[in-house]
CSV table of N, CA and C in Angstrom, one decimal:
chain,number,residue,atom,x,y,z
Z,27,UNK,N,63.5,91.6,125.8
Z,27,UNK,CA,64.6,91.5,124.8
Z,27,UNK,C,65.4,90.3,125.1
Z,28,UNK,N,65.5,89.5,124.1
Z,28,UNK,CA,65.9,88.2,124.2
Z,28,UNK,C,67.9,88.6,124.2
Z,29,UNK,N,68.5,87.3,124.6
Z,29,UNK,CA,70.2,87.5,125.0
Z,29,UNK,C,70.5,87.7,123.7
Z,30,UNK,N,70.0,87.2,122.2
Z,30,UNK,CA,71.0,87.5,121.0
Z,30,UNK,C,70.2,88.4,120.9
Z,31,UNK,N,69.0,89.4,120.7
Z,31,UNK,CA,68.9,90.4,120.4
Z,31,UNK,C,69.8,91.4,121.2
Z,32,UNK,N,70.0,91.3,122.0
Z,32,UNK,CA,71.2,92.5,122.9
Z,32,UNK,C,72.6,92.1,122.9
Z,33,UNK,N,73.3,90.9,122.7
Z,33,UNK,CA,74.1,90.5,121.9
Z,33,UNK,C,74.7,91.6,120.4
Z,34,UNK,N,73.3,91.3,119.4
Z,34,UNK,CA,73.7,91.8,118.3
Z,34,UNK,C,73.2,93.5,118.7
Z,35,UNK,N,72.8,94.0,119.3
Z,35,UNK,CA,73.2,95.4,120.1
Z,35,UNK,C,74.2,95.7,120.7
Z,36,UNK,N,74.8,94.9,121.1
Z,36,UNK,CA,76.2,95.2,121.5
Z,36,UNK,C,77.2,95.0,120.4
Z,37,UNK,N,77.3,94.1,119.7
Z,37,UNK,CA,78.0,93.8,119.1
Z,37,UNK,C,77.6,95.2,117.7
Z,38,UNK,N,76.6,95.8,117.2
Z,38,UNK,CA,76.4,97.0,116.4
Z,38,UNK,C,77.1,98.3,117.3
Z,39,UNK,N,77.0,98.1,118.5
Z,39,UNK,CA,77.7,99.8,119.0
Z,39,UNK,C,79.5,99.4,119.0
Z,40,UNK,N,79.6,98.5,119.6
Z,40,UNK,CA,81.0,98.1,119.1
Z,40,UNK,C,81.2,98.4,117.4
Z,41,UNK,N,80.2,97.9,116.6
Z,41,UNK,CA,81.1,98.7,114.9
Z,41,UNK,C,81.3,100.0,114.9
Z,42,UNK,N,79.7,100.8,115.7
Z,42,UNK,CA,80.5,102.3,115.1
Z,42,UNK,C,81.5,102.4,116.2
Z,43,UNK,N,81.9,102.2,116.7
Z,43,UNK,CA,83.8,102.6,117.0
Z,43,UNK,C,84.8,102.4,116.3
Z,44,UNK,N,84.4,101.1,116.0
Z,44,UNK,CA,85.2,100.9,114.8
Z,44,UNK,C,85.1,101.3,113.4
Z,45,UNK,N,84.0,101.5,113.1
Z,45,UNK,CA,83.3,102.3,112.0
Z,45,UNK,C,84.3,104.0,112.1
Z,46,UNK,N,84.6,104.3,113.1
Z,46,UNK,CA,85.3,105.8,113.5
Z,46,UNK,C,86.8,105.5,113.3
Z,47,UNK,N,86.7,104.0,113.7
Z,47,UNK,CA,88.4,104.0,113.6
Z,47,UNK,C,88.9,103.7,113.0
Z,48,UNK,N,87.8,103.2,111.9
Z,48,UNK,CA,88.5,102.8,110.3
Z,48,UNK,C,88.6,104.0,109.5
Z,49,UNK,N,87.5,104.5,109.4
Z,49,UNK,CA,88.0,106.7,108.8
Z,49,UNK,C,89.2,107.0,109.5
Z,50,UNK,N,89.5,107.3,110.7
Z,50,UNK,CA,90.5,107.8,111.2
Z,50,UNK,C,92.3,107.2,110.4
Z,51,UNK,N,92.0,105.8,110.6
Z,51,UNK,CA,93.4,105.0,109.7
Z,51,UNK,C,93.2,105.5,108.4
Z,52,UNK,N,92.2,105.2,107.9
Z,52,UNK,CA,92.1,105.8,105.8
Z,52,UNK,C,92.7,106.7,106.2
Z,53,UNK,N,91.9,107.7,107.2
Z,53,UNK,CA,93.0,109.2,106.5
Z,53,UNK,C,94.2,109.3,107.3
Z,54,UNK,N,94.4,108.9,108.2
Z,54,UNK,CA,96.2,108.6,108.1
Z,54,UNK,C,97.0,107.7,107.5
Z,55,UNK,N,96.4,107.0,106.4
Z,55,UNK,CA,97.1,106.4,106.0
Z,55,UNK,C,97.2,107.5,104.2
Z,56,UNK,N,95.9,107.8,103.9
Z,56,UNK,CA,96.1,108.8,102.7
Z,56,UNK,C,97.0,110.1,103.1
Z,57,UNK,N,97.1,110.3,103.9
Z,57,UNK,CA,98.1,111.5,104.3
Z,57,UNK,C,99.4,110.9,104.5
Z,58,UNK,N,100.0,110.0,105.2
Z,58,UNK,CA,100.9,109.9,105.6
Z,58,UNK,C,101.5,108.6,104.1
Z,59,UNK,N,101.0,108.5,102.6
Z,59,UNK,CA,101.4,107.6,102.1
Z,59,UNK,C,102.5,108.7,101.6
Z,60,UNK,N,103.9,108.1,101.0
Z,60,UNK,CA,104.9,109.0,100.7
Z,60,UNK,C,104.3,109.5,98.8
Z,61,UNK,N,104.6,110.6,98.7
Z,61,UNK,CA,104.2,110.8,97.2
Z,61,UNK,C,104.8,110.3,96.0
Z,62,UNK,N,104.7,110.0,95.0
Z,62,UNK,CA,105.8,109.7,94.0
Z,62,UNK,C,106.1,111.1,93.3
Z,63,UNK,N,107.5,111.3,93.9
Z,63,UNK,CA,108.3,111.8,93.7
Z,63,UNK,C,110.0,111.3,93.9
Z,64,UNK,N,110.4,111.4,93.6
Z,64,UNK,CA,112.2,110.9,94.0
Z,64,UNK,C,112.4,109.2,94.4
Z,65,UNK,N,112.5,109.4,95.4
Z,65,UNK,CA,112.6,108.1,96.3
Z,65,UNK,C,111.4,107.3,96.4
Z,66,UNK,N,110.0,107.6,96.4
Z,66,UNK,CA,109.1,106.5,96.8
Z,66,UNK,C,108.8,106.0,95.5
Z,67,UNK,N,108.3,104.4,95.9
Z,67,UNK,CA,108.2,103.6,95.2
Z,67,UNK,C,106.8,103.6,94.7
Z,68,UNK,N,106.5,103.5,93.3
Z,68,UNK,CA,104.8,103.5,92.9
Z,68,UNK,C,104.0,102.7,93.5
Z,69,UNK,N,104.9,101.5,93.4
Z,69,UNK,CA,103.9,100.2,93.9
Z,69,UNK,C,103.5,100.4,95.6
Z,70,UNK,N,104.8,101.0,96.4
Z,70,UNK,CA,103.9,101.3,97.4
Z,70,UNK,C,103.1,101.8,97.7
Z,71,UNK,N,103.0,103.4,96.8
Z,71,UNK,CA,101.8,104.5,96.9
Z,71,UNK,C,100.7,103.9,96.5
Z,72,UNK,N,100.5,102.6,95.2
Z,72,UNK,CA,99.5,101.9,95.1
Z,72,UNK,C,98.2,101.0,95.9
Z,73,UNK,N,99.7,100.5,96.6
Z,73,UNK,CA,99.3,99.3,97.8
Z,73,UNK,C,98.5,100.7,98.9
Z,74,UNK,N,99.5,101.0,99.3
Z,74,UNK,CA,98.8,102.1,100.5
Z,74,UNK,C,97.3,102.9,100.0
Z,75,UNK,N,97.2,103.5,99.0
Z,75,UNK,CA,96.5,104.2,99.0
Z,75,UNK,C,94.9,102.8,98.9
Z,76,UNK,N,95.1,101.9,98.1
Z,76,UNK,CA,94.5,101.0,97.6
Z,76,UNK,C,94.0,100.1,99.1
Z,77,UNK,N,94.9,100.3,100.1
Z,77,UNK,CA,94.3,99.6,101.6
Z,77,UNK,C,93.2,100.8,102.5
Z,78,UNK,N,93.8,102.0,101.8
Z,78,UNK,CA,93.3,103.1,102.4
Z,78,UNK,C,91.6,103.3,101.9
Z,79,UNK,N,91.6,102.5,100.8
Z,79,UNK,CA,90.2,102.8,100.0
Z,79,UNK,C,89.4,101.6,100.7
Z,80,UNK,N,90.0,99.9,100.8
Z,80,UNK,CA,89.3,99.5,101.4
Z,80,UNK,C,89.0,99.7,102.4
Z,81,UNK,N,89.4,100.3,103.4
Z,81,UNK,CA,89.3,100.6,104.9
Z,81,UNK,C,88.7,101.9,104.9
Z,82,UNK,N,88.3,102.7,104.0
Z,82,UNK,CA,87.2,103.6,103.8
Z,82,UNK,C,85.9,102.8,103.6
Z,83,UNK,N,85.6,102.2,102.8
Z,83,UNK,CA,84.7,101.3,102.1
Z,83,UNK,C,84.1,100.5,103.4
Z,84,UNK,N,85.3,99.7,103.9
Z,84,UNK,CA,84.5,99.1,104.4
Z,84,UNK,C,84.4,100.2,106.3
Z,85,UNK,N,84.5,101.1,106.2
Z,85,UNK,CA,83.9,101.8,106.8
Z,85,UNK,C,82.6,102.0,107.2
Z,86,UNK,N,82.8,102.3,106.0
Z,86,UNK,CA,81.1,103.4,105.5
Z,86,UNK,C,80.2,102.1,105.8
Z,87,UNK,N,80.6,100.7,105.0
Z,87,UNK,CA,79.2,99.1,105.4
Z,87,UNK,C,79.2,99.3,106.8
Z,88,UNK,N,80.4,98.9,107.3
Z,88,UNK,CA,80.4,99.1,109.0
Z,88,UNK,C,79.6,99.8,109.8
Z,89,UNK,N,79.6,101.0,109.5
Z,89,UNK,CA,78.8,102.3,109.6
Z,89,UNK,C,76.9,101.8,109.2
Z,90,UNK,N,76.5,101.6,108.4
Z,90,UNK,CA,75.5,100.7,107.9
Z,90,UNK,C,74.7,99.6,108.6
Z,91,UNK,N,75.8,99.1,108.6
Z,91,UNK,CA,75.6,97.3,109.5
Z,91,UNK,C,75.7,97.8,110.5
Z,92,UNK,N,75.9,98.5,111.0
Z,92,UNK,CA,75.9,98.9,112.6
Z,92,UNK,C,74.1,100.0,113.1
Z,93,UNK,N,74.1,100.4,112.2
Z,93,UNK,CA,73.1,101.2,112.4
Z,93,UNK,C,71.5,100.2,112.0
Z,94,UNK,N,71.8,99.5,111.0
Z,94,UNK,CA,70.8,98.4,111.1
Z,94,UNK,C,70.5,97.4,111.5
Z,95,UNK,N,72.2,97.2,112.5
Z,95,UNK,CA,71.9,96.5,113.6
Z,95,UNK,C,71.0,96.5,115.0
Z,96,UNK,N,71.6,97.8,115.3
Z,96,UNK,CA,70.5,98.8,116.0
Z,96,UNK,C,69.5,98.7,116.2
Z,97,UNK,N,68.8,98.7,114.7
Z,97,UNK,CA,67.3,99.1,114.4
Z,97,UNK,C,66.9,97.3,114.4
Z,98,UNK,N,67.5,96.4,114.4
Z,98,UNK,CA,67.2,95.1,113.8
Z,98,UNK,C,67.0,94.3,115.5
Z,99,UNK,N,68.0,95.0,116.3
Z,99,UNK,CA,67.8,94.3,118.0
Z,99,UNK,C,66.5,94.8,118.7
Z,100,UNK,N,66.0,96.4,118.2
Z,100,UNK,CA,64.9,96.9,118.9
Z,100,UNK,C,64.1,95.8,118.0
Z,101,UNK,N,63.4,96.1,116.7
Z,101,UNK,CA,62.4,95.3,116.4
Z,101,UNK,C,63.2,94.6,115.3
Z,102,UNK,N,63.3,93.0,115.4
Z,102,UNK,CA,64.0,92.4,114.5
Z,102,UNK,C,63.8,92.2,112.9
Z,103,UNK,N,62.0,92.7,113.2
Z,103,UNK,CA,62.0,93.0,111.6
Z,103,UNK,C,62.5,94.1,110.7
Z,104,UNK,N,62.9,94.8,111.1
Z,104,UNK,CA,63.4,95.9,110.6
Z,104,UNK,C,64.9,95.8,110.4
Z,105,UNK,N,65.6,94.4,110.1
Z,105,UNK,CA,66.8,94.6,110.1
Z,105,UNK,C,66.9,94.5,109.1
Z,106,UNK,N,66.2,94.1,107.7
Z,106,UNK,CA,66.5,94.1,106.7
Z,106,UNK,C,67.8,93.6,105.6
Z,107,UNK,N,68.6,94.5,104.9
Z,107,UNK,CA,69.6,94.2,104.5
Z,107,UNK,C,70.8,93.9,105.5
Z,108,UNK,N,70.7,93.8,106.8
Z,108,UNK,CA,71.8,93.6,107.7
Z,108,UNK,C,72.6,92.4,107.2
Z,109,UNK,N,72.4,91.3,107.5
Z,109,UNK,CA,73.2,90.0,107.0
Z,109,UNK,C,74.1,90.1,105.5
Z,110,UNK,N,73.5,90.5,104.2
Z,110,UNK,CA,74.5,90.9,103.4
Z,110,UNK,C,75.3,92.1,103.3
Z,111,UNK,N,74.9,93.0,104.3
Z,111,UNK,CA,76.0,94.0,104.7
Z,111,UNK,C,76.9,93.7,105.5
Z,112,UNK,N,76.6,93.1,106.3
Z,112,UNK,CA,77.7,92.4,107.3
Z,112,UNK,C,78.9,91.6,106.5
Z,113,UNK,N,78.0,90.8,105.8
Z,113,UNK,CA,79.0,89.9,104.8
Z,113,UNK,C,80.0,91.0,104.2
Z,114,UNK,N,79.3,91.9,103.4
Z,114,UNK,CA,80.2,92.9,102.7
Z,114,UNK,C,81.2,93.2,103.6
Z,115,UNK,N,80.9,93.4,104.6
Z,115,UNK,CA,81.9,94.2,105.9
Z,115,UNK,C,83.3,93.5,105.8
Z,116,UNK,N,82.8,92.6,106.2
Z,116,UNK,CA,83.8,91.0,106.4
Z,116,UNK,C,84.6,90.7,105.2
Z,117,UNK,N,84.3,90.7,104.2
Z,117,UNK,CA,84.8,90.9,102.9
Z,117,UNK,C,85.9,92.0,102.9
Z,118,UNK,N,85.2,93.1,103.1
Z,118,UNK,CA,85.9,94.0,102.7
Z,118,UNK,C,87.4,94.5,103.4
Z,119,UNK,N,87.1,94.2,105.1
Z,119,UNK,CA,87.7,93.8,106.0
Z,119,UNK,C,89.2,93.0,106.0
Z,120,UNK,N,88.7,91.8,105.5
Z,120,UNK,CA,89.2,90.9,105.3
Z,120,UNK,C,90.4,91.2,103.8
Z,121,UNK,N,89.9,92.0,103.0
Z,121,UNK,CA,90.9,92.4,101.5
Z,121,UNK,C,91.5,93.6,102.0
Z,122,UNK,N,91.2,94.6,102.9
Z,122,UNK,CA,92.3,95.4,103.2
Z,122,UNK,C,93.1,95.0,104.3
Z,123,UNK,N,92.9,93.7,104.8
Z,123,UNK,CA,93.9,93.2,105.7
Z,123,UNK,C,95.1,92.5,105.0
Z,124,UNK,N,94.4,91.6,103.9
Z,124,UNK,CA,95.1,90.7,103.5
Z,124,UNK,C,96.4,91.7,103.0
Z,125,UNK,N,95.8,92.4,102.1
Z,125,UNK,CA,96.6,93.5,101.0
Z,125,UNK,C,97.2,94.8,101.9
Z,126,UNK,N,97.4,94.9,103.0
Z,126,UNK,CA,98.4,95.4,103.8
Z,126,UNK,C,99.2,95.5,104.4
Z,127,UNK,N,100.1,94.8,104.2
Z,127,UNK,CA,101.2,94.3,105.0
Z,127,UNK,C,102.2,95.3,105.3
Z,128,UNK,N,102.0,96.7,105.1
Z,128,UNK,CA,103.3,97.7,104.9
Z,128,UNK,C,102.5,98.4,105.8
Z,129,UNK,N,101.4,98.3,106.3
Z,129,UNK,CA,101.1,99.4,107.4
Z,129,UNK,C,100.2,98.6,108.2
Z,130,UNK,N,100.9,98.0,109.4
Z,130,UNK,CA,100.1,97.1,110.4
Z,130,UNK,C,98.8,97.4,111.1
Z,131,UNK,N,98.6,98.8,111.3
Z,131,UNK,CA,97.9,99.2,112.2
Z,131,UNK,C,96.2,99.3,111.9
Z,132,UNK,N,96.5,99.7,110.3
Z,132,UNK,CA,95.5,99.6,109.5
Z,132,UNK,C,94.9,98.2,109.4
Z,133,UNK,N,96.1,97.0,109.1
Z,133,UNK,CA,95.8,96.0,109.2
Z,133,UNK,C,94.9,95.1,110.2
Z,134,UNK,N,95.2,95.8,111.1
Z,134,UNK,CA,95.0,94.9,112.7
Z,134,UNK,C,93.4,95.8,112.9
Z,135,UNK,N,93.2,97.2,112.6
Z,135,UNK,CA,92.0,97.3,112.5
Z,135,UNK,C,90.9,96.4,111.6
Z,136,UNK,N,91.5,96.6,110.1
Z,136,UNK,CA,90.6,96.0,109.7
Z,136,UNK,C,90.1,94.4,110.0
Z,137,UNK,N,91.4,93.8,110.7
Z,137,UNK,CA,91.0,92.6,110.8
Z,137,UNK,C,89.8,92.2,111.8
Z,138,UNK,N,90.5,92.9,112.7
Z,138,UNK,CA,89.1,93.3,113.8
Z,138,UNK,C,87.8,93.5,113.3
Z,139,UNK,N,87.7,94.4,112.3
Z,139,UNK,CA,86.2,94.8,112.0
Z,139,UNK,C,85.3,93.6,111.4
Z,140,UNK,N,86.5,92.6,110.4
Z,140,UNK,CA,85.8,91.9,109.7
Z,140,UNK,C,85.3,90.7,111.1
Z,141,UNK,N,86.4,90.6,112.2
Z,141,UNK,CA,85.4,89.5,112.8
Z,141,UNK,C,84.3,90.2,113.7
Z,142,UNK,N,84.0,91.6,114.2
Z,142,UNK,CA,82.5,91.8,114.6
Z,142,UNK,C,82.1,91.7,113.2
Z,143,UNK,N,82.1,91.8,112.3
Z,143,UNK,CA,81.0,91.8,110.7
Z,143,UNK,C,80.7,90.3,111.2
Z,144,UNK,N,81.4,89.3,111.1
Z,144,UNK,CA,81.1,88.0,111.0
Z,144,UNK,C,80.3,87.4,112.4
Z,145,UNK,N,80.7,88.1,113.4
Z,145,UNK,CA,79.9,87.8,114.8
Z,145,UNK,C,78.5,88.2,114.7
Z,146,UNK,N,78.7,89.4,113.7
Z,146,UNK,CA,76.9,90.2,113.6
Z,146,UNK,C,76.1,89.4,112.8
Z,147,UNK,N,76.6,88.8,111.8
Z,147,UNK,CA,76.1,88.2,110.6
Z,147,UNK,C,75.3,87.0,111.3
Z,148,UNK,N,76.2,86.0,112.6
Z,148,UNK,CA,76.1,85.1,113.0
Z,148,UNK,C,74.5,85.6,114.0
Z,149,UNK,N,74.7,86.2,114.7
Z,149,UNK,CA,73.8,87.2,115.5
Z,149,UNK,C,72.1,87.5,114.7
Z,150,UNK,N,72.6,88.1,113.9
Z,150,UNK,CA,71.5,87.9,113.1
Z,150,UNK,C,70.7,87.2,112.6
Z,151,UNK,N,71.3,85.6,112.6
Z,151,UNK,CA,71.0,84.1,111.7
Z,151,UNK,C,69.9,84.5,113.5
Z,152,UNK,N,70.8,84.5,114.1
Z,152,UNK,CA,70.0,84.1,115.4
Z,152,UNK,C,68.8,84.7,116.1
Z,153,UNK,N,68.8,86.1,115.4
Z,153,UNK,CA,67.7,86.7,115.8
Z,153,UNK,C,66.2,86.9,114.9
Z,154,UNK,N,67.0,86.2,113.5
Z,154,UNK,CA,66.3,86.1,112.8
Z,154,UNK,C,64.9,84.6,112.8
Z,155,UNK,N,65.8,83.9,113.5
Z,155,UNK,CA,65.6,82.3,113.9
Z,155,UNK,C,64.5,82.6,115.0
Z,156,UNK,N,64.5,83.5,115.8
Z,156,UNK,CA,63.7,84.4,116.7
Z,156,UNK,C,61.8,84.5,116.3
Z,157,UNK,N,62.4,85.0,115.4
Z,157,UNK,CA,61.0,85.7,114.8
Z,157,UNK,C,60.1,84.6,114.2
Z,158,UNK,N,60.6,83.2,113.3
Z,158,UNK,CA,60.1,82.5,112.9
Z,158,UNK,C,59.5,81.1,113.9
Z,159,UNK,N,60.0,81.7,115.4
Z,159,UNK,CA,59.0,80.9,116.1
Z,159,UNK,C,58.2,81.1,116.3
C-alpha cells in the first residue's frame, strides 16, 4: 500500500469522527435553538436552524466520502464517486461555516470537516494518478 493510499485512509477514519460530530452539533444546535415565541428573534431561529441543516447534510456526505474513502485506499478502483463527494463535503462545510456566526462551535466544526473534504479530494487526485501508471 502505497503512502497516499494510507494517507487518504487516514484522512477517511478521521471524517467519521467528524461525520459523528457534525450529527452531534445539528442536534444541539436544533434543540437548543430558542423557539419563536416572545423574545426570540425569527431571523435567528432561521439562521440556527438553517446551519443546523447544513451540518446535518454535510454530515451524512462526510459519512459517504469517508466510507468510500475506505473502500477507494484498499482497492483504488472502487472509489468511485469519492472526489465529487468530497467536493460536496467541502461545499457544504464551508456554507454552514460561513452562515454561522451565532453559534461558534458548530462553526469551527464544520470548518474543520470542509478542510479533511478538501485534503481527501486532493488524496484522491493522488491515488487516482496511481492507477494510471
Amino acid at each position: 500500500m502505497s503512502s497516499n493510499r494510507k494517507m487518504l485512509k487516514i484522512l477517511s477514519l478521521a471524517q467519521i469522527v467528524f461525520a459523528v460530530l457534525c450529527f452531534v452539533m445539528a442536534s444541539l444546535v436544533f434543540n437548543g435553538t430558542p423557539r419563536v415565541e416572545g423574545d426570540a428573534d425569527v431571523l435567528t431561529f432561521l439562521t440556527a436552524n438553517l446551519d443546523a441543516v447544513l451540518c446535518t447534510v454535510a454530515a451524512f456526505l462526510t459519512a459517504f466520502c469517508a466510507i468510500d474513502g475506505i473502500k477507494g485506499a484498499n482497492r483504488p478502483s472502487a472509489l468511485g464517486a469519492h472526489l465529487v463527494v468530497a467536493i460536496l463535503v467541502a461545499i457544504a462545510g464551508a456554507a454552514a461555516c460561513a452562515l454561522s456566526p451565532a453559534v461558534q462551535g458548530l462553526s469551527v466544526v464544520c470548518a474543520l470537516d470542509a478542510v479533511l473534504a478538501i485534503a481527501a479530494a486532493v488524496f484522491d487526485k493522488k491515488v487516482r494518478a496511481e492507477i494510471d501508471r
